[in-house]
Coordinates of C-alpha atoms in Angstrom, one line a residue:
M1419 CA -102.4 -18.2 -7.2
D1420 CA -100.8 -15.0 -7.8
R1421 CA -102.9 -11.7 -6.8
P1422 CA -102.5 -8.3 -8.5
I1423 CA -101.1 -5.6 -6.5
R1424 CA -103.4 -2.4 -7.1
R1425 CA -104.1 -0.6 -4.2
A1426 CA -101.5 -0.2 -1.2
L1427 CA -101.6 1.4 2.6
L1428 CA -98.2 2.3 3.9
S1429 CA -98.0 3.2 7.7
V1430 CA -94.4 2.8 8.7
S1431 CA -92.1 4.0 12.0
D1432 CA -89.2 2.7 10.0
K1433 CA -88.7 4.6 6.7
T1434 CA -85.7 3.2 5.7
G1435 CA -86.0 2.5 1.6
L1436 CA -89.3 3.9 1.7
I1437 CA -89.3 6.6 -0.3
E1438 CA -88.0 4.3 -3.0
F1439 CA -90.9 1.9 -2.5
A1440 CA -93.2 3.6 -2.4
R1441 CA -92.2 5.2 -6.5
S1442 CA -91.5 1.8 -7.6
L1443 CA -95.0 0.6 -7.0
A1444 CA -96.3 3.8 -8.1
E1445 CA -94.3 3.6 -11.0
R1446 CA -96.1 -0.4 -11.4
G1447 CA -99.4 1.9 -11.1
V1448 CA -99.9 1.0 -7.2
T1449 CA -102.7 3.7 -5.8
L1450 CA -100.7 4.7 -2.6
L1451 CA -102.6 5.3 0.8
S1452 CA -100.9 6.6 3.7
T1453 CA -101.6 8.2 7.1
G1454 CA -99.3 11.0 9.1
G1455 CA -96.0 11.2 9.0
T1456 CA -95.9 8.3 6.2
A1457 CA -98.2 10.4 3.6
K1458 CA -96.3 13.5 4.8
A1459 CA -92.8 12.1 3.9
L1460 CA -94.3 10.5 0.5
A1461 CA -95.9 13.5 -0.7
Q1462 CA -92.6 15.9 -0.1
A1463 CA -90.7 13.0 -2.3
G1464 CA -93.8 14.2 -5.0
L1465 CA -95.4 11.0 -4.4
A1466 CA -99.3 10.7 -5.9
V1467 CA -100.4 9.9 -2.4
T1468 CA -104.5 9.6 -0.5
D1469 CA -104.4 9.8 3.0
V1470 CA -106.5 7.2 5.1
A1471 CA -108.4 10.0 6.4
T1472 CA -110.1 11.1 3.0
V1473 CA -111.3 7.1 2.3
T1474 CA -112.4 7.0 6.1
G1475 CA -114.3 10.0 5.9
F1476 CA -113.1 10.7 9.6
P1477 CA -110.1 12.2 10.5
E1478 CA -107.2 11.0 13.2
I1479 CA -108.1 11.8 16.9
M1480 CA -106.2 11.8 20.3
D1481 CA -102.9 12.6 19.0
G1482 CA -102.9 10.0 16.3
R1483 CA -104.0 7.0 18.1
V1484 CA -107.2 6.4 16.7
K1485 CA -107.0 6.4 12.4
T1486 CA -106.3 3.3 11.2
L1487 CA -109.5 1.3 13.0
H1488 CA -111.9 1.6 11.0
P1489 CA -114.1 -0.6 8.4
K1490 CA -113.1 0.8 5.7
V1491 CA -109.4 -0.1 6.0
H1492 CA -109.8 -2.9 7.7
G1493 CA -112.8 -4.5 5.9
G1494 CA -110.4 -3.7 2.5
L1495 CA -107.8 -5.8 4.1
L1496 CA -109.8 -9.1 5.2
S1497 CA -112.7 -8.6 2.9
V1498 CA -112.3 -12.6 1.3
R1499 CA -111.9 -12.1 -2.7
G1500 CA -114.7 -13.5 -5.1
N1501 CA -116.8 -14.4 -1.7
A1502 CA -120.4 -13.2 -2.9
E1503 CA -121.0 -11.6 0.9
H1504 CA -117.9 -9.8 1.3
V1505 CA -118.1 -8.5 -2.0
A1506 CA -121.4 -7.1 -1.2
A1507 CA -120.6 -5.7 1.8
Q1508 CA -117.9 -3.6 0.7
Q1509 CA -120.3 -2.1 -1.8
K1510 CA -122.9 -1.3 0.5
H1511 CA -120.2 0.8 2.8
G1512 CA -118.1 1.8 0.0
I1513 CA -115.2 -0.3 0.9
A1514 CA -111.8 -0.3 -1.8
D1515 CA -109.8 -3.6 -1.0
I1516 CA -105.8 -3.0 -0.9
D1517 CA -103.7 -5.6 -1.5
L1518 CA -100.9 -4.2 -0.2
L1519 CA -100.0 -3.5 3.5
V1520 CA -96.8 -2.0 4.6
A1521 CA -96.6 -1.5 8.2
N1522 CA -93.9 -1.0 11.3
L1523 CA -94.5 -0.7 14.6
Y1524 CA -93.5 2.2 17.3
P1525 CA -90.3 1.7 18.6
F1526 CA -91.1 0.2 21.8
E1527 CA -88.1 -1.8 22.8
A1528 CA -85.8 1.1 21.3
T1529 CA -88.2 3.4 23.8
V1530 CA -87.2 1.1 26.7
A1531 CA -84.2 0.4 26.0
R1532 CA -82.7 4.0 26.0
G1533 CA -84.8 3.8 29.6
A1534 CA -87.7 5.9 29.1
A1535 CA -90.7 6.9 32.0
Y1536 CA -93.4 5.2 32.2
D1537 CA -95.9 6.9 30.0
D1538 CA -93.4 8.1 26.9
T1539 CA -93.2 3.8 26.6
V1540 CA -96.8 3.7 27.0
E1541 CA -97.4 5.9 24.4
N1542 CA -95.3 3.9 22.0
I1543 CA -97.0 0.9 22.2
D1544 CA -98.4 0.2 18.9
V1545 CA -102.4 -0.4 19.0
G1546 CA -103.2 -0.6 15.2
G1547 CA -100.5 -1.2 13.3
P1548 CA -100.2 -4.6 14.7
A1549 CA -104.1 -4.9 14.2
M1550 CA -103.4 -3.8 10.6
I1551 CA -100.6 -6.7 10.9
R1552 CA -102.6 -9.3 11.8
A1553 CA -105.6 -8.7 9.8
A1554 CA -103.1 -8.6 6.0
A1555 CA -101.4 -12.2 7.2
K1556 CA -105.2 -12.8 8.6
N1557 CA -106.0 -12.6 4.6
H1558 CA -102.8 -13.4 3.0
E1559 CA -104.7 -16.2 0.4
S1560 CA -104.7 -12.3 -1.3
V1561 CA -102.9 -10.3 1.1
T1562 CA -99.8 -9.1 0.6
V1563 CA -98.2 -7.9 4.1
I1564 CA -94.6 -5.8 5.3
V1565 CA -93.4 -5.7 8.1
E1566 CA -89.7 -5.0 7.5
P1567 CA -88.3 -2.6 5.1
S1568 CA -85.8 -5.8 4.1
D1569 CA -88.6 -7.4 1.8
Y1570 CA -89.4 -4.6 0.3
S1571 CA -86.2 -5.8 -2.7
S1572 CA -87.9 -8.9 -2.5
V1573 CA -91.3 -7.8 -3.4
L1574 CA -90.8 -5.9 -5.7
E1575 CA -88.3 -8.5 -7.8
E1576 CA -91.5 -10.5 -7.6
L1577 CA -93.7 -7.8 -9.2
T1578 CA -91.4 -7.6 -12.1
A1579 CA -91.4 -11.0 -12.7
H1580 CA -95.0 -11.7 -12.0
N1581 CA -96.7 -9.5 -13.5
G1582 CA -97.7 -7.0 -11.5
A1583 CA -98.3 -9.4 -8.7
T1584 CA -97.4 -11.6 -5.7
S1585 CA -97.6 -15.1 -5.1
L1586 CA -99.1 -17.9 -2.7
A1587 CA -96.2 -18.8 -1.6
T1588 CA -94.8 -15.5 -0.7
R1589 CA -97.6 -14.3 0.5
K1590 CA -97.3 -17.1 3.2
R1591 CA -93.9 -16.6 3.9
L1592 CA -94.7 -12.7 5.1
A1593 CA -97.7 -13.9 6.5
A1594 CA -95.6 -16.0 8.9
K1595 CA -92.8 -13.3 10.1
A1596 CA -95.7 -10.6 10.6
F1597 CA -97.5 -12.7 13.4
G1598 CA -93.7 -14.0 14.5
R1599 CA -93.4 -9.8 14.8
T1600 CA -96.7 -9.2 16.2
A1601 CA -96.1 -12.5 18.7
A1602 CA -92.8 -10.5 19.5
Y1603 CA -93.7 -7.1 20.3
D1604 CA -96.3 -8.1 22.5
A1605 CA -93.9 -10.5 24.0
A1606 CA -91.8 -7.4 24.7
I1607 CA -94.1 -5.1 26.3
S1608 CA -95.6 -8.5 28.7
Q1609 CA -92.0 -8.5 29.4
W1610 CA -91.6 -4.7 30.1
F1611 CA -95.4 -4.4 32.6
G1612 CA -94.0 -7.5 34.5
R1613 CA -90.9 -6.0 35.3
E1614 CA -92.7 -3.0 36.1
L1615 CA -95.0 -4.7 38.3
G1616 CA -92.3 -6.7 40.5
E1617 CA -93.6 -9.4 38.7
P1618 CA -91.7 -10.8 35.9
L1619 CA -93.4 -14.3 36.6
G1620 CA -97.1 -13.2 35.5
D1621 CA -100.1 -15.8 34.9
W1622 CA -99.0 -15.5 30.7
F1623 CA -95.5 -15.5 30.2
A1624 CA -94.3 -15.1 26.5
V1625 CA -90.6 -14.6 24.6
G1626 CA -90.0 -13.5 21.6
G1627 CA -86.7 -12.8 19.3
R1628 CA -85.3 -11.7 16.4
R1629 CA -83.9 -14.1 14.2
L1630 CA -79.7 -13.3 13.9
Q1631 CA -78.4 -16.0 11.6
V1632 CA -79.7 -19.2 10.8
L1633 CA -76.7 -21.8 12.1
R1634 CA -75.9 -24.7 10.0
Y1635 CA -77.3 -27.6 12.6
G1636 CA -78.4 -27.5 16.6
E1637 CA -75.3 -29.5 19.0
N1638 CA -75.5 -32.5 16.4
P1639 CA -76.2 -31.9 12.4
H1640 CA -79.4 -33.9 12.4
Q1641 CA -80.8 -30.8 14.2
Q1642 CA -82.0 -27.5 12.8
A1643 CA -80.7 -24.2 14.8
A1644 CA -81.1 -20.5 14.8
V1645 CA -80.0 -17.7 17.1
Y1646 CA -82.9 -14.8 18.0
T1647 CA -81.7 -11.4 20.0
T1648 CA -83.9 -10.7 22.1
T1649 CA -85.3 -7.4 23.9
D1650 CA -82.7 -8.3 26.5
Q1651 CA -79.5 -5.4 26.5
R1652 CA -77.0 -7.4 28.9
P1653 CA -74.1 -7.9 26.0
G1654 CA -73.0 -10.5 25.7
V1655 CA -72.3 -13.2 22.4
A1656 CA -74.7 -12.6 20.7
S1657 CA -73.6 -8.6 20.7
A1658 CA -70.6 -9.6 19.7
R1659 CA -68.8 -8.6 16.5
Q1660 CA -67.4 -11.8 15.0
V1661 CA -63.9 -10.4 13.1
Q1662 CA -62.7 -13.4 11.3
G1663 CA -63.0 -17.0 11.4
K1664 CA -65.9 -19.7 10.3
E1665 CA -69.4 -19.6 11.1
L1666 CA -70.7 -20.0 14.5
S1667 CA -72.0 -23.2 15.0
Y1668 CA -74.7 -23.9 18.3
N1669 CA -72.1 -25.2 20.3
N1670 CA -69.7 -22.6 19.6
L1671 CA -72.7 -19.9 21.0
N1672 CA -73.8 -22.0 24.0
D1673 CA -69.8 -22.4 25.1
T1674 CA -68.9 -18.5 23.9
D1675 CA -71.6 -17.8 26.3
A1676 CA -70.7 -20.0 29.2
A1677 CA -67.7 -18.5 29.4
L1678 CA -68.2 -14.9 29.1
E1679 CA -71.4 -15.6 32.4
C1680 CA -68.2 -17.4 34.1
L1681 CA -65.3 -14.3 33.6
A1682 CA -68.1 -11.4 34.1
E1683 CA -67.4 -12.5 37.5
F1684 CA -64.4 -11.5 37.5
G1685 CA -65.0 -7.8 36.6
T1686 CA -62.2 -6.4 35.3
D1687 CA -59.6 -4.9 37.4
T1688 CA -57.1 -8.0 37.2
P1689 CA -56.2 -9.4 34.3
A1690 CA -58.6 -12.7 33.6
C1691 CA -58.8 -15.5 31.5
V1692 CA -61.8 -18.3 31.6
I1693 CA -61.3 -21.4 29.1
V1694 CA -64.5 -23.5 28.1
K1695 CA -65.7 -26.4 26.6
H1696 CA -68.9 -28.5 26.8
A1697 CA -70.1 -25.4 28.2
N1698 CA -67.9 -26.1 31.4
P1699 CA -64.4 -24.5 32.4
C1700 CA -61.7 -26.4 31.8
G1701 CA -59.4 -23.3 33.5
V1702 CA -59.8 -20.1 34.9
A1703 CA -57.0 -17.6 36.2
E1704 CA -56.1 -14.5 36.9
G1705 CA -52.9 -13.1 36.4
T1706 CA -50.5 -10.2 36.3
S1707 CA -51.0 -9.9 32.9
L1708 CA -53.2 -11.3 30.0
I1709 CA -50.9 -13.7 29.4
D1710 CA -49.9 -14.9 32.0
A1711 CA -53.5 -15.3 33.3
Y1712 CA -53.7 -17.8 30.2
K1713 CA -51.3 -20.0 31.2
K1714 CA -52.4 -20.6 34.4
A1715 CA -56.2 -20.9 33.3
L1716 CA -54.5 -23.1 30.0
A1717 CA -52.3 -25.6 33.2
C1718 CA -55.3 -26.7 34.9
D1719 CA -56.5 -28.7 32.4
P1720 CA -55.0 -28.2 28.8
V1721 CA -56.3 -31.6 27.2
S1722 CA -59.4 -31.0 27.8
A1723 CA -59.0 -27.0 26.6
F1724 CA -58.2 -28.2 23.4
G1725 CA -60.4 -27.1 20.9
G1726 CA -62.4 -25.1 23.7
I1727 CA -63.4 -21.0 24.0
I1728 CA -61.3 -18.3 25.6
A1729 CA -62.7 -15.6 26.7
L1730 CA -60.4 -12.7 28.5
N1731 CA -61.5 -9.3 29.8
R1732 CA -59.5 -7.5 28.8
R1733 CA -58.3 -6.3 25.3
L1734 CA -56.5 -9.0 23.1
D1735 CA -52.6 -8.1 22.7
F1736 CA -50.3 -9.2 20.2
A1737 CA -47.8 -12.0 22.9
T1738 CA -51.8 -13.5 24.3
A1739 CA -52.9 -13.8 20.8
K1740 CA -49.6 -15.4 19.7
E1741 CA -49.6 -17.5 22.8
I1742 CA -53.2 -18.6 22.1
I1743 CA -52.9 -19.9 18.6
A1744 CA -50.9 -22.2 19.6
L1745 CA -53.0 -24.6 20.8
F1746 CA -56.2 -25.4 18.5
T1747 CA -59.2 -23.1 19.6
E1748 CA -62.3 -22.7 18.2
V1749 CA -63.7 -18.9 19.4
I1750 CA -61.5 -16.3 21.4
V1751 CA -63.4 -13.2 23.1
A1752 CA -62.6 -10.4 24.6
P1753 CA -63.4 -6.6 25.1
G1754 CA -61.4 -5.3 22.1
A1755 CA -58.0 -6.4 20.6
E1756 CA -55.1 -4.7 19.1
E1757 CA -54.7 -4.5 15.4
E1758 CA -51.2 -6.6 16.3
A1759 CA -53.5 -9.5 17.4
I1760 CA -55.9 -9.6 14.8
A1761 CA -53.8 -10.2 12.1
A1762 CA -51.9 -12.5 14.5
V1763 CA -54.9 -14.3 15.1
A1764 CA -56.1 -14.2 10.9
S1765 CA -52.8 -16.5 10.0
K1766 CA -55.7 -19.4 11.8
K1767 CA -58.0 -18.6 8.9
N1768 CA -60.7 -20.9 11.1
L1769 CA -60.1 -19.2 14.9
R1770 CA -63.5 -17.1 15.6
L1771 CA -62.6 -13.9 16.8
L1772 CA -65.5 -12.5 18.4
L1773 CA -65.4 -8.6 20.3
L1774 CA -67.6 -7.1 22.5
D1775 CA -67.8 -3.3 23.4
K1776 CA -68.4 -4.6 27.0
L1777 CA -68.2 -7.5 29.5
P1778 CA -72.1 -8.1 30.9
A1779 CA -72.6 -8.0 34.5
P1780 CA -72.9 -10.8 36.8
D1781 CA -75.7 -9.2 38.9
A1782 CA -77.8 -8.0 36.4
P1783 CA -81.2 -8.6 36.8
G1784 CA -83.0 -11.2 33.9
L1785 CA -85.1 -14.4 33.2
T1786 CA -83.5 -17.7 32.2
V1787 CA -85.9 -20.1 30.1
K1788 CA -85.5 -23.3 29.3
T1789 CA -88.6 -25.3 27.6
I1790 CA -89.9 -28.8 28.5
A1791 CA -92.4 -31.1 27.1
G1792 CA -95.6 -29.6 27.2
G1793 CA -94.1 -26.3 29.1
L1794 CA -91.3 -23.8 29.7
L1795 CA -89.3 -23.4 32.2
V1796 CA -88.7 -20.0 33.9
Q1797 CA -86.9 -18.6 36.4
S1798 CA -84.2 -15.6 37.3
R1799 CA -81.6 -15.5 36.4
D1800 CA -78.4 -16.5 39.2
Q1801 CA -77.0 -12.9 40.0
A1802 CA -75.5 -14.0 42.9
T1803 CA -72.0 -13.3 43.6
V1804 CA -69.6 -14.3 46.0
D1805 CA -68.6 -11.0 46.8
S1806 CA -72.0 -9.6 47.7
L1807 CA -72.2 -12.8 50.3
T1808 CA -71.4 -12.4 54.2
L1809 CA -69.0 -15.5 54.7
T1810 CA -69.2 -17.4 57.7
C1811 CA -66.3 -19.7 59.2
V1812 CA -67.8 -22.5 61.2
T1813 CA -64.6 -24.1 61.4
K1814 CA -62.0 -23.5 64.8
R1815 CA -59.4 -22.2 62.3
Q1816 CA -60.3 -19.3 60.1
P1817 CA -59.2 -18.8 57.2
T1818 CA -56.3 -16.8 56.3
A1819 CA -55.9 -13.7 54.5
Q1820 CA -54.5 -16.0 51.0
E1821 CA -57.1 -18.6 51.5
L1822 CA -60.3 -16.8 51.8
S1823 CA -58.5 -15.0 48.3
D1824 CA -58.7 -18.0 46.9
L1825 CA -62.1 -19.2 48.3
R1826 CA -63.6 -16.5 47.0
F1827 CA -62.2 -17.4 42.9
A1828 CA -63.5 -21.0 43.8
F1829 CA -66.7 -20.2 45.0
K1830 CA -66.7 -17.9 41.7
V1831 CA -65.6 -20.5 39.7
A1832 CA -67.9 -23.4 40.8
K1833 CA -71.1 -20.9 40.2
H1834 CA -70.5 -21.4 36.2
V1835 CA -69.6 -25.5 36.5
K1836 CA -72.0 -28.0 35.8
S1837 CA -73.6 -29.7 39.2
N1838 CA -72.1 -31.5 41.1
A1839 CA -69.3 -29.2 41.1
I1840 CA -66.0 -28.9 42.6
V1841 CA -63.4 -26.3 42.2
Y1842 CA -59.7 -26.5 43.2
A1843 CA -57.7 -23.2 43.5
R1844 CA -54.7 -21.8 44.4
D1845 CA -53.3 -18.2 43.5
G1846 CA -55.9 -16.6 42.3
A1847 CA -56.3 -20.0 39.6
T1848 CA -58.2 -23.5 39.2
V1849 CA -55.8 -26.2 39.6
G1850 CA -58.7 -28.7 39.8
I1851 CA -62.7 -28.8 38.4
G1852 CA -65.1 -32.0 38.5
A1853 CA -68.0 -31.1 36.8
G1854 CA -71.6 -32.8 36.2
Q1855 CA -71.3 -35.8 38.6
M1856 CA -74.4 -37.5 40.6
S1857 CA -72.2 -38.0 42.9
R1858 CA -69.9 -35.1 45.1
V1859 CA -67.6 -37.2 46.2
D1860 CA -67.4 -38.2 42.3
S1861 CA -66.7 -34.4 41.5
A1862 CA -63.9 -34.5 43.9
R1863 CA -62.0 -37.1 42.7
I1864 CA -62.2 -36.3 39.0
A1865 CA -60.7 -32.8 39.7
V1866 CA -57.6 -34.1 41.6
R1867 CA -57.3 -36.9 38.8
K1868 CA -57.3 -34.1 36.4
S1869 CA -55.2 -32.3 38.3
E1870 CA -52.4 -35.1 38.6
D1871 CA -52.9 -35.2 35.0
A1872 CA -52.1 -31.9 34.5
A1873 CA -48.9 -32.1 36.9
R1874 CA -47.9 -34.7 34.9
I1875 CA -47.7 -32.8 31.2
A1876 CA -46.1 -29.7 33.3
G1877 CA -43.6 -32.1 34.7
L1878 CA -43.9 -31.4 38.3
A1879 CA -43.6 -32.8 41.4
E1880 CA -47.1 -33.0 42.5
P1881 CA -50.2 -32.2 41.8
L1882 CA -51.3 -28.7 42.0
V1883 CA -54.2 -29.4 44.8
K1884 CA -51.6 -29.7 47.4
G1885 CA -52.3 -26.5 49.5
S1886 CA -54.8 -25.4 47.4
V1887 CA -58.4 -25.1 48.1
V1888 CA -61.8 -26.4 47.2
A1889 CA -65.6 -24.3 46.2
S1890 CA -68.6 -26.6 46.9
D1891 CA -71.3 -25.8 44.7
A1892 CA -74.1 -26.9 47.1
F1893 CA -73.7 -28.7 50.7
F1894 CA -71.5 -31.3 51.3
P1895 CA -74.4 -34.0 52.1
F1896 CA -71.9 -36.3 54.5
R1897 CA -68.3 -36.1 55.3
D1898 CA -66.8 -38.5 52.5
G1899 CA -66.7 -35.2 49.9
L1900 CA -65.4 -33.3 52.6
L1901 CA -62.4 -35.9 53.4
Q1902 CA -61.5 -36.6 49.7
A1903 CA -60.5 -32.5 49.6
A1904 CA -59.0 -33.2 52.7
E1905 CA -56.9 -36.3 51.5
A1906 CA -56.0 -34.3 48.0
G1907 CA -54.3 -31.4 50.3
A1908 CA -56.8 -29.1 50.2
T1909 CA -56.7 -26.2 53.3
A1910 CA -59.9 -25.0 53.3
V1911 CA -63.2 -24.8 51.8
I1912 CA -66.3 -23.4 50.9
Q1913 CA -69.8 -24.4 50.7
P1914 CA -72.9 -23.3 51.2
G1915 CA -73.6 -25.4 54.0
G1916 CA -77.5 -26.3 54.8
S1917 CA -76.9 -29.9 55.2
I1918 CA -78.7 -31.8 58.2
K1919 CA -75.7 -33.6 58.4
D1920 CA -73.8 -29.7 58.6
D1921 CA -72.4 -30.5 62.2
D1922 CA -70.8 -33.9 61.8
V1923 CA -69.4 -32.5 58.4
I1924 CA -67.7 -28.9 60.3
K1925 CA -66.6 -32.1 62.9
A1926 CA -64.4 -33.7 60.0
A1927 CA -63.1 -30.2 58.8
D1928 CA -62.2 -29.6 61.9
E1929 CA -60.7 -32.4 62.8
A1930 CA -58.9 -32.2 59.2
G1931 CA -57.3 -29.1 60.6
L1932 CA -59.9 -27.5 57.6
A1933 CA -60.8 -24.0 57.9
M1934 CA -64.2 -24.3 56.3
V1935 CA -66.3 -21.0 55.5
F1936 CA -70.4 -21.3 54.2
T1937 CA -71.9 -18.8 52.3
G1938 CA -75.8 -20.0 52.9
V1939 CA -76.0 -19.7 49.1
R1940 CA -76.4 -22.5 46.3
H1941 CA -75.2 -22.4 42.9
F1942 CA -76.8 -25.6 41.1
R1943 CA -76.4 -24.9 37.4
H1944 CA -77.7 -27.8 34.9

């Protein structure tokens, strides 16, 4: 059923497009009510506006904390049109209908983002706004609610098409959006309080976000999907700027996120490249230049790299761009790009190029959320970095300086490989990666097999795992996994330790002449 708009209440923090929208309403004969700064802005624009205080007969008090929390406001929003009891109450108490509410909220998220003091942040928690929005949205049978300036134009178009009225379908859509907005707002407040208290996992947990993009589909074509931004200010794929290429898919976004998280481990001091396929690194390297790092990363597993994601920790240069586009690639992501490099990538019209202002910090705090049937699994991010850990050598032989450097490198990568994870590395590059196997021994075997395949492709006499080091994301429960690595030619091992069989595994390492260090930190990833 269409409902005409005769009386509107406008109370906004974000005044984008406000004057033009309000003027269009006034030209349609709509009576304008408003509050505080919004009323002042409308009056200065020459629009006839009635202050809410005039309607309620009660002034704003307590620095504006109390202004719309009044029966003459909420009664006008909540009254059921045509309900005799409601109509009688309105007549008795002098409450007039409010047909349209335009309200957006105090900028709480922005206040937190700029690092405001506690008291300032609390003062930016909106109370009256969410109350009005929820009231209007609940009564969507009769009331239209707008919470974002982006909806002004569509509502005006409908008013024109429907002789000054809105349709029930539109009011339902806007009501659903309004409840989503207040829910996300409250989630941001709840999470901020949790961080302030040092108790991010409270009795009640809420998460919310703003839809950034509707995706073509999810992991598979029969699944619906969208990507949302949250109040988390950590840079990443959600804040990246797409310069060119096809629309990003669900899998593109997921894989690019995995690539950036792994890349973040290496900072920006040395050129580095991460290649990811199906959320697993298939090649990671540091080099003397960006193109050198890319070539070394690609050499680890050139077959899996086909159709992968390439993440770089330096500004993309022309030479590296030309080298990358020689292979079919889904996404390139980097903290900037030269104009010549952008032009080179443009020769592949479907190749997506994403640019970031900066890389995420691997040790930044935060939470990860996973859905399970009937619930959520919430945990703190795995922010442990190998550079911050104390490595304990548990074997008779100490690792050499080069081995130790490669061990740290390999463990950085292993953190981002799906468990069970085995990573072989040599000279600052992965040379074999075994991911996601139910048996750690199988992951070790797969990593060696991939290294053998890569050696054949490169025309090498022997695989690069010969003389490499090996990292395991979790402890070796038995000596068999370690011996598999030794047989492949690894000379040193890094692992968390902590198995009841540690002594036997250490003995096996000594017998094989391996150097082995324990980190004391596990990096399961599922």
